[in-house]
Structures are given as C-alpha cells and as structure tokens.
PDB file of C-alpha atoms in Angstrom:
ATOM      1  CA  UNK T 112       0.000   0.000   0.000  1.00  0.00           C
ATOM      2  CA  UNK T 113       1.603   3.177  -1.478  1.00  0.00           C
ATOM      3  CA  UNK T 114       0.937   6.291   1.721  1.00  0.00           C
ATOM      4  CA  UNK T 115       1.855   9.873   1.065  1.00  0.00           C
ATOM      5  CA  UNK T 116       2.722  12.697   3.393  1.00  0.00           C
ATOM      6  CA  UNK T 117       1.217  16.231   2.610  1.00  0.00           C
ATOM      7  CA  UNK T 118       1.402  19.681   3.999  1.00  0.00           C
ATOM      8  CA  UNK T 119      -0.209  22.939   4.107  1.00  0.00           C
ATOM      9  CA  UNK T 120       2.542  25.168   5.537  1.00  0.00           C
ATOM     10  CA  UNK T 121       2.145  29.729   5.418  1.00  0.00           C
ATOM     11  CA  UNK T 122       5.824  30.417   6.897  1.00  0.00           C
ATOM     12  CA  UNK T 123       8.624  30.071   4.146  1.00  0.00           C
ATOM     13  CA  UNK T 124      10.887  29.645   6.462  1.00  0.00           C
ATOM     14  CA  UNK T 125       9.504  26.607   8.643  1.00  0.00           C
ATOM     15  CA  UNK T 126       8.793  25.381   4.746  1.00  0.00           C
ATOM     16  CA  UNK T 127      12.698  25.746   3.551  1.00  0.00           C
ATOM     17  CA  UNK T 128      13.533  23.900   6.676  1.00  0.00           C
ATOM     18  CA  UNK T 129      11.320  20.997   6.306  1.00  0.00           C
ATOM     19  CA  UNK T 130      12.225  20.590   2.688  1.00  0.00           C
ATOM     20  CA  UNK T 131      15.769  20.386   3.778  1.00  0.00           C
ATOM     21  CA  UNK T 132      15.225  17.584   6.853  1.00  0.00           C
ATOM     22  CA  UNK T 133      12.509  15.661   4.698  1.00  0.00           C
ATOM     23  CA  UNK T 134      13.115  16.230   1.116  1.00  0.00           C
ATOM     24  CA  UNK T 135      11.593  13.221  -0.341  1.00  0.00           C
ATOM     25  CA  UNK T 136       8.802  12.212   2.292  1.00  0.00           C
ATOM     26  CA  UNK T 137       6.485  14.567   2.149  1.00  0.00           C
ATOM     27  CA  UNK T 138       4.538  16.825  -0.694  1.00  0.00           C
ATOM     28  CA  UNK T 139       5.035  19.986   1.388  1.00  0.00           C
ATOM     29  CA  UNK T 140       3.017  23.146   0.084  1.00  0.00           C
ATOM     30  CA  UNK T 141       4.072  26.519   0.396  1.00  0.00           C
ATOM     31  CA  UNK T 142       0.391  28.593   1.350  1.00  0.00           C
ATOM     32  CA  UNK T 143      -2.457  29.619   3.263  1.00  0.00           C
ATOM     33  CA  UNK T 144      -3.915  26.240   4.699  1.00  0.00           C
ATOM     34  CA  UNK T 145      -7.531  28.158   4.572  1.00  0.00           C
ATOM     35  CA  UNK T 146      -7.148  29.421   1.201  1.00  0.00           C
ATOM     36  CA  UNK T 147      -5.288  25.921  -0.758  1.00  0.00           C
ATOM     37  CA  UNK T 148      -7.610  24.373  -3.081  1.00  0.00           C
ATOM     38  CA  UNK T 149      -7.099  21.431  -4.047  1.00  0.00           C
ATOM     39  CA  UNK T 150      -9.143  18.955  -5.947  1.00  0.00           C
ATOM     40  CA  UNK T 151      -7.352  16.401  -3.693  1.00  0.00           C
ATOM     41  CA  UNK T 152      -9.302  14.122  -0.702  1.00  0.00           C
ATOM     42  CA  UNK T 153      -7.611  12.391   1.925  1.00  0.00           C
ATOM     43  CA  UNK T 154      -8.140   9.622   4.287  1.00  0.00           C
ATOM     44  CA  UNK T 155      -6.831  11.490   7.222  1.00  0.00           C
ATOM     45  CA  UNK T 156      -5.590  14.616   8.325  1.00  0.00           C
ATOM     46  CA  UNK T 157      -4.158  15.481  11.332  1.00  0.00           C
ATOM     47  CA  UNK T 158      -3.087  19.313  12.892  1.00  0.00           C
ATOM     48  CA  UNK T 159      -3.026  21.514  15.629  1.00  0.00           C
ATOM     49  CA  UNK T 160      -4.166  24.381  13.894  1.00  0.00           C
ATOM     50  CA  UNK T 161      -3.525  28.016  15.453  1.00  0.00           C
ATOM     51  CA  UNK T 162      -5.659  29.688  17.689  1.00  0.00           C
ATOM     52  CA  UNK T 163      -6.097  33.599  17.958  1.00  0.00           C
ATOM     53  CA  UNK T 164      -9.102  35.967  16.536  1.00  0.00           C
ATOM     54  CA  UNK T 165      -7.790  38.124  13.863  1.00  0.00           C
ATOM     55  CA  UNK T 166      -8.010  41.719  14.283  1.00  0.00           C
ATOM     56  CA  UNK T 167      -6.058  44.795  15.206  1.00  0.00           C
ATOM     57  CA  UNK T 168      -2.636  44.253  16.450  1.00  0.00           C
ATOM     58  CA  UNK T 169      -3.610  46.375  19.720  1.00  0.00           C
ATOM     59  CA  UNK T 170      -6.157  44.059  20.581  1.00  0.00           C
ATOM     60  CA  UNK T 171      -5.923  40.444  18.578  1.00  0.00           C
ATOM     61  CA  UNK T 172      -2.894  38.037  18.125  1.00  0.00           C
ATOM     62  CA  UNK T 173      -3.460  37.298  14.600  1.00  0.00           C
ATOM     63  CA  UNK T 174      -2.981  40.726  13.128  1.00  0.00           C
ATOM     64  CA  UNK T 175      -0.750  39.908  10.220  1.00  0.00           C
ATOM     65  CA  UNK T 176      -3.721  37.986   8.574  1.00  0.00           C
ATOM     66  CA  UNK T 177      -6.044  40.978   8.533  1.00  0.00           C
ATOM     67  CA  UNK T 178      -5.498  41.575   5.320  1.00  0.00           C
ATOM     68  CA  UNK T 179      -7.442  37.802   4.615  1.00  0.00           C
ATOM     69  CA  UNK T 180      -9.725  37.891   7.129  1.00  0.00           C
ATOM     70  CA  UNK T 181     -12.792  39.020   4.503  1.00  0.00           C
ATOM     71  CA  UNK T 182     -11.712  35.903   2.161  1.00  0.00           C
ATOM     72  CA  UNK T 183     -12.054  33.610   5.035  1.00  0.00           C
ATOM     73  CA  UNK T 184     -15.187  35.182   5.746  1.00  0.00           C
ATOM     74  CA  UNK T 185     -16.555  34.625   2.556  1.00  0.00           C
ATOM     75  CA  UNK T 186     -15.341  31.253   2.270  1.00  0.00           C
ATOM     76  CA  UNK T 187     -16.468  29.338   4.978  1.00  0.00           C
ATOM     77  CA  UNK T 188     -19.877  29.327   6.445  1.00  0.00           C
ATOM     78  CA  UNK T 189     -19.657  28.578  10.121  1.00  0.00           C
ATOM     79  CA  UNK T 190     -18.049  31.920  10.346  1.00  0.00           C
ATOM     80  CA  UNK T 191     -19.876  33.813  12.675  1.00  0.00           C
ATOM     81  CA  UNK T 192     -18.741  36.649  15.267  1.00  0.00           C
ATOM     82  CA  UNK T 193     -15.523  37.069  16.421  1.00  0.00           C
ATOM     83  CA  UNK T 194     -14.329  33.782  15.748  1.00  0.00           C
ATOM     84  CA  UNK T 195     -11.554  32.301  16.446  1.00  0.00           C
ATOM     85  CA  UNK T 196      -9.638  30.977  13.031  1.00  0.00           C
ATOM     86  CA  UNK T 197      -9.351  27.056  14.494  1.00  0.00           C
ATOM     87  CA  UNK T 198     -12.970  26.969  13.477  1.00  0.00           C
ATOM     88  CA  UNK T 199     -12.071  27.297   9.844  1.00  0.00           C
ATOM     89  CA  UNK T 200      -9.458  25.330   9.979  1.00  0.00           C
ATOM     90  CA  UNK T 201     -12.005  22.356  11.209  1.00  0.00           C
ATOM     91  CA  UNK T 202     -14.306  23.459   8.475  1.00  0.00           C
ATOM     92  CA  UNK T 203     -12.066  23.652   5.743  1.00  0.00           C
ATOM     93  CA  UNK T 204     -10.213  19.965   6.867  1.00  0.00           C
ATOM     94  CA  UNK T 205     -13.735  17.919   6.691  1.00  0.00           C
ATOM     95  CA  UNK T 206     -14.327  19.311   2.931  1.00  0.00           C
ATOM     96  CA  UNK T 207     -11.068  17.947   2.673  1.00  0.00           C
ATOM     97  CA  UNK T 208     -11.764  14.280   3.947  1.00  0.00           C
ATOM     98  CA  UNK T 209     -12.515  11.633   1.301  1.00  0.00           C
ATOM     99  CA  UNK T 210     -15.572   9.564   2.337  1.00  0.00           C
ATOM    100  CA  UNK T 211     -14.964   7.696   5.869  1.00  0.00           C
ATOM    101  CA  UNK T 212     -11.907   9.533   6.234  1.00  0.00           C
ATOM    102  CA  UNK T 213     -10.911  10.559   9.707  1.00  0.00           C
ATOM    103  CA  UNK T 214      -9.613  14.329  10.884  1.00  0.00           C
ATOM    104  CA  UNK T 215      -7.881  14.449  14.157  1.00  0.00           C
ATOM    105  CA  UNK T 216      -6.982  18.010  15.161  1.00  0.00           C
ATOM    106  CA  UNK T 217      -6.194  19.057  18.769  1.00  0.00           C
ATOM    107  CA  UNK T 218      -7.977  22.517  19.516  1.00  0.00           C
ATOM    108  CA  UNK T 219      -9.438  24.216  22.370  1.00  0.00           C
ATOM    109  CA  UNK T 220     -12.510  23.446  24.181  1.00  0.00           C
ATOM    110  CA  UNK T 221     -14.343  27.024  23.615  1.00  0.00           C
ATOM    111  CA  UNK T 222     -15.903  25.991  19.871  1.00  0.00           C
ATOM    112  CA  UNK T 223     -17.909  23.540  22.525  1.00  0.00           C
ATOM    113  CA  UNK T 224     -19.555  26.369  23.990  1.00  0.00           C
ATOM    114  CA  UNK T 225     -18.995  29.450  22.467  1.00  0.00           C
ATOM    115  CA  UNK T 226     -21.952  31.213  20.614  1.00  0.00           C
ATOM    116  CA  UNK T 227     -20.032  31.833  17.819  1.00  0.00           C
ATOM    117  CA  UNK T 228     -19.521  28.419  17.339  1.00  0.00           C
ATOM    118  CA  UNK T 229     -22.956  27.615  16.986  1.00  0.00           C
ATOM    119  CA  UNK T 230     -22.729  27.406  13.099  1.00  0.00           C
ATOM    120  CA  UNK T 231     -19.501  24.796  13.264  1.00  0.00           C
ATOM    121  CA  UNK T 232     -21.129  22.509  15.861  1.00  0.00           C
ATOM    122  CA  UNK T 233     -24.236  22.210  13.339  1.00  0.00           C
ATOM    123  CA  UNK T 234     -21.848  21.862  10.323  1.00  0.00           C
ATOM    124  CA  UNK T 235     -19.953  18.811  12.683  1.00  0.00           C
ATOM    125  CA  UNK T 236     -23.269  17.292  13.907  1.00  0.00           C
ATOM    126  CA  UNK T 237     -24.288  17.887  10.035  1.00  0.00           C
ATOM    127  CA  UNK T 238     -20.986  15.995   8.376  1.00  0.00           C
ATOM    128  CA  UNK T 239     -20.567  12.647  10.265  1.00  0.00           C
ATOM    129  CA  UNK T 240     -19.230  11.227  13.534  1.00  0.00           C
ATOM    130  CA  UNK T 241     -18.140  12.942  16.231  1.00  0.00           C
ATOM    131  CA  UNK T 242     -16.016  11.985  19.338  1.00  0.00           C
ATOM    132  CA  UNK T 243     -13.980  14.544  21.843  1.00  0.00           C
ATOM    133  CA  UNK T 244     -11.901  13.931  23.999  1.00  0.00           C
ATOM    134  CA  UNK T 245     -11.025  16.734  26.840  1.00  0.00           C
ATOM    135  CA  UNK T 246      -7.125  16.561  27.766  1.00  0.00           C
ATOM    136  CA  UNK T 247      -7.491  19.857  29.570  1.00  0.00           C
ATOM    137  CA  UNK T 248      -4.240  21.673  29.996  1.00  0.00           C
ATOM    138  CA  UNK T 249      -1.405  20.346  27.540  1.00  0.00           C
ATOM    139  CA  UNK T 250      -0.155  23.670  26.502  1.00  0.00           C
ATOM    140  CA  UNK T 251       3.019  24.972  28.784  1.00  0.00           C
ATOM    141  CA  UNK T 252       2.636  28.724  30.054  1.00  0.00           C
ATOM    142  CA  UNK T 253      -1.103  28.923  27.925  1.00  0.00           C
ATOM    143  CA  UNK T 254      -4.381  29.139  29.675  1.00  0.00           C
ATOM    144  CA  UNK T 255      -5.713  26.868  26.964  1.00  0.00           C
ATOM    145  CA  UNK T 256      -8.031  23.568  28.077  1.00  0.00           C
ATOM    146  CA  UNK T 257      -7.797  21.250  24.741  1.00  0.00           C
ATOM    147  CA  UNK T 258      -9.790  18.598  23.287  1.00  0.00           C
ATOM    148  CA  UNK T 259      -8.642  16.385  20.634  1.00  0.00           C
ATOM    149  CA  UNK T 260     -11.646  16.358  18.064  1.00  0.00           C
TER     150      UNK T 260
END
C-alpha cells in the first residue's frame, strides 16, 4: 500500500527547513492552509491548527492575517462573530476528507460552547461522527483547556 505525506505550511521559512530535513517524504506546500484548493481528498488529516481571533494588532494576536480575514469570511460558512480561526481550519479539513476519512486536530474546548460556534457545531453534527476527547491543559505557560476532536 503506497501512503503519502502532505502539507499545508504559510511560513517560508519553517517550509525551507522541512524541505531540507525531509526532502523526499512529504509533498510539502508553500500557502495559506484556509485558502489551498485542491481537488485532492484524503483519508486522514491530522493538525493543531492556530488559535487567535484576527483583528487589530492592539487588541488580537493574529494581526498579520487581517489583510485575509474578509476571504475567510466569505469562504467558509460557520463563520460567525468574532471567531476564532481554528474553526475554519475544522471546516475547511472535513471538505477535505474523502468519504470515511478521519480528521484528528487538537484545539481548544471554547468551539464547545462558544456562541459563535454555533454554526460549526451544526456543520460537525451535520458531516458525520463525532467523538472529543477533553485533555485539559497540555499547553506549557497557555491558559488553553484542549480537546482532541
């Protein structure tokens, strides 16, 4: 059985390095993980995708994508509020699954509650099976609980 390794990776830096430690094992992609189209389905996909709310750099931690922040908008539709960008990222990885494929990202707990979650937890109940699992506290020096969806 033939497997292949592919990422999604914004920095060129972190991608340069990677290409030079793994040259041959994995399909690495230079871009925006919530703006890479690909015609492409997977069986699995696994990430710890960032957290932050985008916004001004006074206020938010994810001011250098402010310029995007309307394109993500427009693009996915459990967008709603504030929002923190994880919730696109989980979005954007299930169109990605192939039928019966599985997505494993570790995230916090907050899209469990949150308001402006309310369209994403539809989308999930919407899209197939579900199971989280709380592992609480995982990040050093972060105030973060987790679960690993």
């Amino acid at each position: 059985m033939h497997h292949r390794l592919v990422g999604v990776e914004i920095n060129p830096d972190t991608v340069s390095q990677v290409r030079a430690q793994l040259p041959k094992t994995i399909d690495l992609n230079e871009g925006d993980f919530l703006l890479w189209d690909t015609s492409e389905r997977f069986d699995l996909i696994i990430g710890n995708p960032p957290y932050g709310i985008i916004g001004d750099e006074s206020h938010y931690p994810l001011h250098v994508l402010k310029e995007r922040k309307q394109r993500y908008k427009h693009r996915f539709l459990t967008w709603r509020g504030k929002y923190n960008i994880y919730g696109a990222f989980i979005e954007h990885a299930v169109h990605l699954l192939r039928a019966g494929g599985y997505l494993v990202y570790v995230v916090p707990t907050t899209w469990l509650v949150l308001d402006d979650f309310s369209a994403l937890r539809r989308f999930l109940a919407r899209e197939g099976r579900l199971e989280v699992y709380y592992v609480g506290r995982v990040f050093p020096k972060r105030n973060v609980s987790a679960v690993v969806l």
